[in-house]
Coordinates of C-alpha atoms in Angstrom, one line a residue:
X1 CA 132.2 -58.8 331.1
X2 CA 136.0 -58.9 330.8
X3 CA 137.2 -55.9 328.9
X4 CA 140.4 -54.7 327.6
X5 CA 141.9 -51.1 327.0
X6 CA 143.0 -51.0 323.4
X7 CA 143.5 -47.2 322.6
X8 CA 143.6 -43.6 325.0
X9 CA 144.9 -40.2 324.3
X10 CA 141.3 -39.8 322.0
X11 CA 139.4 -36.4 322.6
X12 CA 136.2 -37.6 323.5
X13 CA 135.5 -40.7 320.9
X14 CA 132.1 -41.8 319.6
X15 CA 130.8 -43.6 316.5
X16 CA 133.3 -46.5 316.2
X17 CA 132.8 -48.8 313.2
X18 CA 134.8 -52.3 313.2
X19 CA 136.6 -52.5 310.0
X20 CA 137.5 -55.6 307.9
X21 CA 141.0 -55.1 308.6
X22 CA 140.3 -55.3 312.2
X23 CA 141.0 -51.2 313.0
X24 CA 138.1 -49.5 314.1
X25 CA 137.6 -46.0 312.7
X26 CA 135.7 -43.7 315.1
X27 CA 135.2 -39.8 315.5
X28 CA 136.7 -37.7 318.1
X29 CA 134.2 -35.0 318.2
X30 CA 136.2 -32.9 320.8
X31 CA 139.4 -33.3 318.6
X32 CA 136.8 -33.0 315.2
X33 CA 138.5 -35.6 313.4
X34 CA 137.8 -39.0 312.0
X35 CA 140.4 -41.2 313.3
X36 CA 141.4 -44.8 312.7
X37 CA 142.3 -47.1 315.7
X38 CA 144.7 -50.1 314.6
X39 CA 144.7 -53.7 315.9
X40 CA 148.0 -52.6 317.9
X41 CA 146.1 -49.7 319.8
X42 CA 147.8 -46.9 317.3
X43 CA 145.9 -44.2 316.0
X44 CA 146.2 -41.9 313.1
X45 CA 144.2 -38.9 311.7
X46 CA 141.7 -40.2 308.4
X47 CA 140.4 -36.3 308.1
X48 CA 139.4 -33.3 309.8
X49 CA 136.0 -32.6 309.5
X50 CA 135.2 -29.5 311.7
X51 CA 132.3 -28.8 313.9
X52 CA 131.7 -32.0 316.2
X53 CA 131.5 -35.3 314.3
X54 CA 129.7 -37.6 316.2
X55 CA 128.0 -40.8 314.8
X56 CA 129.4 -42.6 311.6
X57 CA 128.4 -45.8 309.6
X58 CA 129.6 -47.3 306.5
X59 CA 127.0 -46.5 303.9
X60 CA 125.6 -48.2 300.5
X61 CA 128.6 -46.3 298.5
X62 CA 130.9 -47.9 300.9
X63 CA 131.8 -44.5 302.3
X64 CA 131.7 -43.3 305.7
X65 CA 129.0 -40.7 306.9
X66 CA 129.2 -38.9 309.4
X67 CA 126.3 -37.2 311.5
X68 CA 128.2 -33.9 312.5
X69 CA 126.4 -31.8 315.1
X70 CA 128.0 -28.5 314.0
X71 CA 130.2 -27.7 317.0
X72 CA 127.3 -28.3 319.6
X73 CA 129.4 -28.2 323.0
X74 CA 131.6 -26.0 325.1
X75 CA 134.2 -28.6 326.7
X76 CA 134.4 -28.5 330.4
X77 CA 137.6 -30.7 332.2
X78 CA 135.9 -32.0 335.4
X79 CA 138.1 -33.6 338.1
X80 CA 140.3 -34.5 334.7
X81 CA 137.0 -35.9 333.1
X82 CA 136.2 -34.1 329.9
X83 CA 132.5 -33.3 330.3
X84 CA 130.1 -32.1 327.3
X85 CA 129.2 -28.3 328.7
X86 CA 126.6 -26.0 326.9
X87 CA 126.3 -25.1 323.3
X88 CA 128.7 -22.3 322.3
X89 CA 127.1 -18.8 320.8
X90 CA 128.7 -19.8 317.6
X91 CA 126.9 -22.8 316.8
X92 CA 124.7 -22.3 314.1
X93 CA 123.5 -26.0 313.2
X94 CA 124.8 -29.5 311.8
X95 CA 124.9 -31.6 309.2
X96 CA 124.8 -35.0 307.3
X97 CA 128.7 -35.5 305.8
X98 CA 130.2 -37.9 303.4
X99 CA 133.5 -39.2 303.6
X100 CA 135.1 -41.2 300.3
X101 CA 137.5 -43.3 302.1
X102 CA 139.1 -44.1 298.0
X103 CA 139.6 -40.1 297.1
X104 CA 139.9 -38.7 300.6
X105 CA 137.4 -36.3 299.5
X106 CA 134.9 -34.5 302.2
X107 CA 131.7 -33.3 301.5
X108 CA 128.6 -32.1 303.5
X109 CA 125.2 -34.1 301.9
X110 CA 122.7 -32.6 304.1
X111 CA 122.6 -29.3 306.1
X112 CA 118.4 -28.8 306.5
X113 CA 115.4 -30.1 305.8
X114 CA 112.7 -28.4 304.5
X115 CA 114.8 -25.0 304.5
X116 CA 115.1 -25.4 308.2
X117 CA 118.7 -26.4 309.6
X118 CA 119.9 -29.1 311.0
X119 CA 120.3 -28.9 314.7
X120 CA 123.2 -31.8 316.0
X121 CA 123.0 -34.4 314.1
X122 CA 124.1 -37.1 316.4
X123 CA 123.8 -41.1 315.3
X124 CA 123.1 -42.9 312.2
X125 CA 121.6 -46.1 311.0
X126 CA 121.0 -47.9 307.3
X127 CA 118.0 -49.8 306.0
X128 CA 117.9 -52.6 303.7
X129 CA 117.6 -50.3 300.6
X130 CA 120.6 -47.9 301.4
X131 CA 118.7 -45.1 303.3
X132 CA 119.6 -43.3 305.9
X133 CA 117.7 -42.8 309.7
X134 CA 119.8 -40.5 311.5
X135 CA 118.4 -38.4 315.0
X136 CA 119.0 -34.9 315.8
X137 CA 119.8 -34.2 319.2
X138 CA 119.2 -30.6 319.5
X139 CA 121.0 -28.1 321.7
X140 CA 120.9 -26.3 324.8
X141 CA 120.4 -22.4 324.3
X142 CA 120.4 -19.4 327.1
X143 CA 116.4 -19.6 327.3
X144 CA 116.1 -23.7 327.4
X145 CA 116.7 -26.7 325.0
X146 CA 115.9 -26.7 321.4
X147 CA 114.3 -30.4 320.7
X148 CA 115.3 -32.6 318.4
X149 CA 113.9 -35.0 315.7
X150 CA 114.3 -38.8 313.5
X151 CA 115.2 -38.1 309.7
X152 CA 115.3 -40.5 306.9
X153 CA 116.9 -39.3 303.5
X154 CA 118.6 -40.6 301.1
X155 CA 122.6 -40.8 300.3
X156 CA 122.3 -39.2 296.3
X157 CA 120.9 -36.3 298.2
X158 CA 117.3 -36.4 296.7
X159 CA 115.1 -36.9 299.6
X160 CA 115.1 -35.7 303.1
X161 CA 112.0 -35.9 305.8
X162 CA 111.4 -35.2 309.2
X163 CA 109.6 -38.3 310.6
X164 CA 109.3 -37.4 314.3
X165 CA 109.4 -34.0 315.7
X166 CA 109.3 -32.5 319.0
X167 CA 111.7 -35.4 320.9
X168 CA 113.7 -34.1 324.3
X169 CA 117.1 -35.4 323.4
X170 CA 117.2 -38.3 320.7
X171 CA 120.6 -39.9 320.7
X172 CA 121.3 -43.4 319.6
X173 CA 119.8 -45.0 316.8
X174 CA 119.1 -48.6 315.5
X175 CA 116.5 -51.0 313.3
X176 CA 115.4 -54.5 314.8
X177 CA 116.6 -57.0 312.8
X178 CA 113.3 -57.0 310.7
X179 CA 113.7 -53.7 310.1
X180 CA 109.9 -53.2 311.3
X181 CA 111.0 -50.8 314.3
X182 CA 113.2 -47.9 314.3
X183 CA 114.7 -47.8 318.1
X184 CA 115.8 -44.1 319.7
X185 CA 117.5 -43.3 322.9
X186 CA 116.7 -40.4 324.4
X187 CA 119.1 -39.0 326.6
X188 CA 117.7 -37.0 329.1
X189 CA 114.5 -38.8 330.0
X190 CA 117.0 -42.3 329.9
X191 CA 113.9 -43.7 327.9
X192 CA 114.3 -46.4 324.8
X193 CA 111.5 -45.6 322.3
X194 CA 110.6 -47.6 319.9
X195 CA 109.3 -46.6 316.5
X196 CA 107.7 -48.6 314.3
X197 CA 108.0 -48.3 310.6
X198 CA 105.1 -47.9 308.2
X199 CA 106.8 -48.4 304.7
X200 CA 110.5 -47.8 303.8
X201 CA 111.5 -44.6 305.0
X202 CA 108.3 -43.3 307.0
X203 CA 107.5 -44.0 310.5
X204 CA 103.7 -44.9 311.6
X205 CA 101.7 -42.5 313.1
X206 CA 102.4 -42.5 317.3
X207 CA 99.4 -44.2 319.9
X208 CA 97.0 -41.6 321.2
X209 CA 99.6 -38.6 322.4
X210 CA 102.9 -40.4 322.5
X211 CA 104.8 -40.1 319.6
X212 CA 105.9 -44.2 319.5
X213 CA 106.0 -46.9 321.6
X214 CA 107.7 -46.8 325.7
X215 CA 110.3 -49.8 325.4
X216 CA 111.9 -48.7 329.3
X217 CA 112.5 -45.8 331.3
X218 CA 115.5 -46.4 333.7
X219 CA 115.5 -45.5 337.0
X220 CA 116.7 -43.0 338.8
X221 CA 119.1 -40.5 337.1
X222 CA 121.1 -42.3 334.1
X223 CA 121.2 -40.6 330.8
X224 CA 121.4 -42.7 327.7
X225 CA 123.5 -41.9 324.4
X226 CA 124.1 -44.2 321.1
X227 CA 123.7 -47.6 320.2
X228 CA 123.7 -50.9 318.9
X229 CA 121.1 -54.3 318.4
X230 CA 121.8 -58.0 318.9
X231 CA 121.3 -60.3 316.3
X232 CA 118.4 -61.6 318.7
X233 CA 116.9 -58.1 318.8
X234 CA 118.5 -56.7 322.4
X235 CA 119.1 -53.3 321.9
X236 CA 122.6 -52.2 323.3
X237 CA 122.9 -48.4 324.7
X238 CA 125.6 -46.8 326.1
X239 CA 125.2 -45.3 329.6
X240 CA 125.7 -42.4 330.7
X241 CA 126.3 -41.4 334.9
X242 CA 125.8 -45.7 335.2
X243 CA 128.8 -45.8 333.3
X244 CA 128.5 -48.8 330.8
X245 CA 126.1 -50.7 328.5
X246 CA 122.3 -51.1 329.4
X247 CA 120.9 -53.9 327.1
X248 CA 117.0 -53.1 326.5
X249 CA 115.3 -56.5 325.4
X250 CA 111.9 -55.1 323.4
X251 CA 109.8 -56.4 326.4
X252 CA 111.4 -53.8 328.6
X253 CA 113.5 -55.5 330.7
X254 CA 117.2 -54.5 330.9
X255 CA 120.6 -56.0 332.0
X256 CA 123.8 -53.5 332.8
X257 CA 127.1 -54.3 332.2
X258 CA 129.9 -51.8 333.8
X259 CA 132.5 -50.0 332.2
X260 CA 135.1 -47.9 333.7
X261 CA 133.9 -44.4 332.8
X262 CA 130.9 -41.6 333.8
X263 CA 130.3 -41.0 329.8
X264 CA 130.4 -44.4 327.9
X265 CA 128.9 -43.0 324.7
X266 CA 128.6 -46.0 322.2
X267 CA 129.2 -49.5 321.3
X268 CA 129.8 -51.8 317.7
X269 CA 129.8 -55.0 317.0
X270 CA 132.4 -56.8 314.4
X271 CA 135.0 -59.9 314.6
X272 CA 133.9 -63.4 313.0
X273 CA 130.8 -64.3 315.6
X274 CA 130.1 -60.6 315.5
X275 CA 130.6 -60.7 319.3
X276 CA 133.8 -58.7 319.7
X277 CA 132.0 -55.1 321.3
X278 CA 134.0 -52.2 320.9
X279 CA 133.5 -49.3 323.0
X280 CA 134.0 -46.0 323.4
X281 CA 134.5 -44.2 327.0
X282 CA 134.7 -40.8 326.0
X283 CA 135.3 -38.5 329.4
X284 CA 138.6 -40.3 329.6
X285 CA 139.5 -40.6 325.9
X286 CA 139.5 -44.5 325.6
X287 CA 138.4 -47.8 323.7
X288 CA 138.0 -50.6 325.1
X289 CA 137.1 -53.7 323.5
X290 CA 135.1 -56.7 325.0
X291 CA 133.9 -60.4 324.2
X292 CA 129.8 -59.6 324.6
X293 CA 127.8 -62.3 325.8
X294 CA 125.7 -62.5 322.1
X295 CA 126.1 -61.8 318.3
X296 CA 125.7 -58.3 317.7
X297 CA 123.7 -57.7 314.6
X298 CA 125.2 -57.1 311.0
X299 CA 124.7 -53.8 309.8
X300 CA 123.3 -53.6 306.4
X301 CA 127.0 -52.2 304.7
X302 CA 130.4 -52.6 305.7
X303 CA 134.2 -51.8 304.9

């Protein structure tokens, strides 16, 4: 996979969405911005948001939400690498936000669910009918990790739900293209689970003990972080330590493809085939962008 530097300098970038205009907007949750990236590799500030924004997705109201983990990490520069380090003794939880890219206006949608807070909100996905899936990575406290969960709500702010409870480390998030299965990366066990969904907005109930279906566990020690599906179904993850993109077909086998950084944290689709990949490589601060082998999937909303 050829690949080509388009924009550094960006304090540890995730959640890049390919615009119409061919700019990709994408958070710097170190920096706790939302930044646009232009065709020329130029960057500019779209808002501030505080705490640590980390996924973001065009939504039904053609704004841009934002799954902000509240501040989550202390930053640690390793070797020149910035690192994710553990969560700060000021963190006191995330939340869902809502950017209105027409009135510039900011506003947080979701902070708990079922009067319990939000943890780190992390990565976001759409259905069909304008909801919103969205993990919760948890955080690291003195005594151990506090686990995480999949949410669904919706974006007037009506509904909310825990679906799955109890995960390790849930990161990325996606739908197969039927929208039958909801797919979750988990980062510390570097294990693809998949979902699968019931009726709109509720996962079905796990097999026996496990709480979904074991798509692949990689080997060794490689830690997994967001993601993105294939028209054909391929689930693309960025990886973490095996620096680059791990593509999960649903049988469970996987193919790597390499990308210069420790911490590649996330991957889009866009262009006219939908094959143009942009990725982010966040311990250095850059975006690359690459011609993937297959159509990624269209998301359900775009700019």
């Amino acid at each position: 996979m050829d690949i080509e530097l388009i924009c550094e300098g960006l304090e540890f970038p995730e959640g890049p969405i390919a615009m119409a205009d061919g700019s990709v907007m994408l958070t710097e949750i170190k920096g706790q911005r939302l930044t646009r990236v232009k065709p020329d590799g130029g960057k500019e500030t779209v808002v501030e948001t505080g705490g640590g924004p980390n996924g973001a997705a065009i939504g039904p109201d053609g704004a841009i939400w934002i799954t902000n983990n509240g501040g989550s990490f202390e930053w640690l520069d390793t070797g020149g690498l910035t690192i994710p380090g553990p969560t700060p003794p000021s963190h006191t939880g995330g939340m869902i936000q809502r950017y209105d890219l027409k009135s510039g206006k900011l506003t947080t949608v979701y902070d708990s669910c079922d009067g319990k807070r939000l943890v780190g909100p992390n990565d976001l996905v759409f259905d069909k009918s304008g909801g919103l899936w969205f993990t919760d990575h948890g955080c690291s406290t003195p005594d151990g990790r506090k686990n995480g969960a999949v949410y669904y709500a919706r974006t007037d702010g009506s509904h909310i739900s825990q679906q799955r409870g109890h995960l390790i480390s849930p990161n990325g998030i996606g739908l197969s293209p039927d929208e039958t299965v909801v797919y979750v990366a988990d980062t510390m066990l570097g294990r693809l689970w998949g979902f699968d969904v019931a009726e709109t907005g509720v996962l079905a109930p796990g097999l026996g003990f496990a709480p979904g279906r074991v798509i692949c566990n990689l080997p060794d020690y490689q830690l997994l972080d967001s993601l993105a599906v294939e028209a054909g179904g391929k689930v693309c993850v960025a990886t973490i330590i095996n620096g680059g993109i791990t593509a999960f077909d649903p049988s469970g086998t996987t193919e790597h493809y390499p990308v210069p950084d420790l911490v590649v944290t996330n991957i889009c689709f866009g262009g006219a085939d939908m094959r143009t990949a942009w990725i982010t490589a966040s311990s250095t601060g850059k975006l690359y962008r690459a011609k993937w082998p297959r159509p990624g999937l269209k998301l359900n909303f775009n700019a």
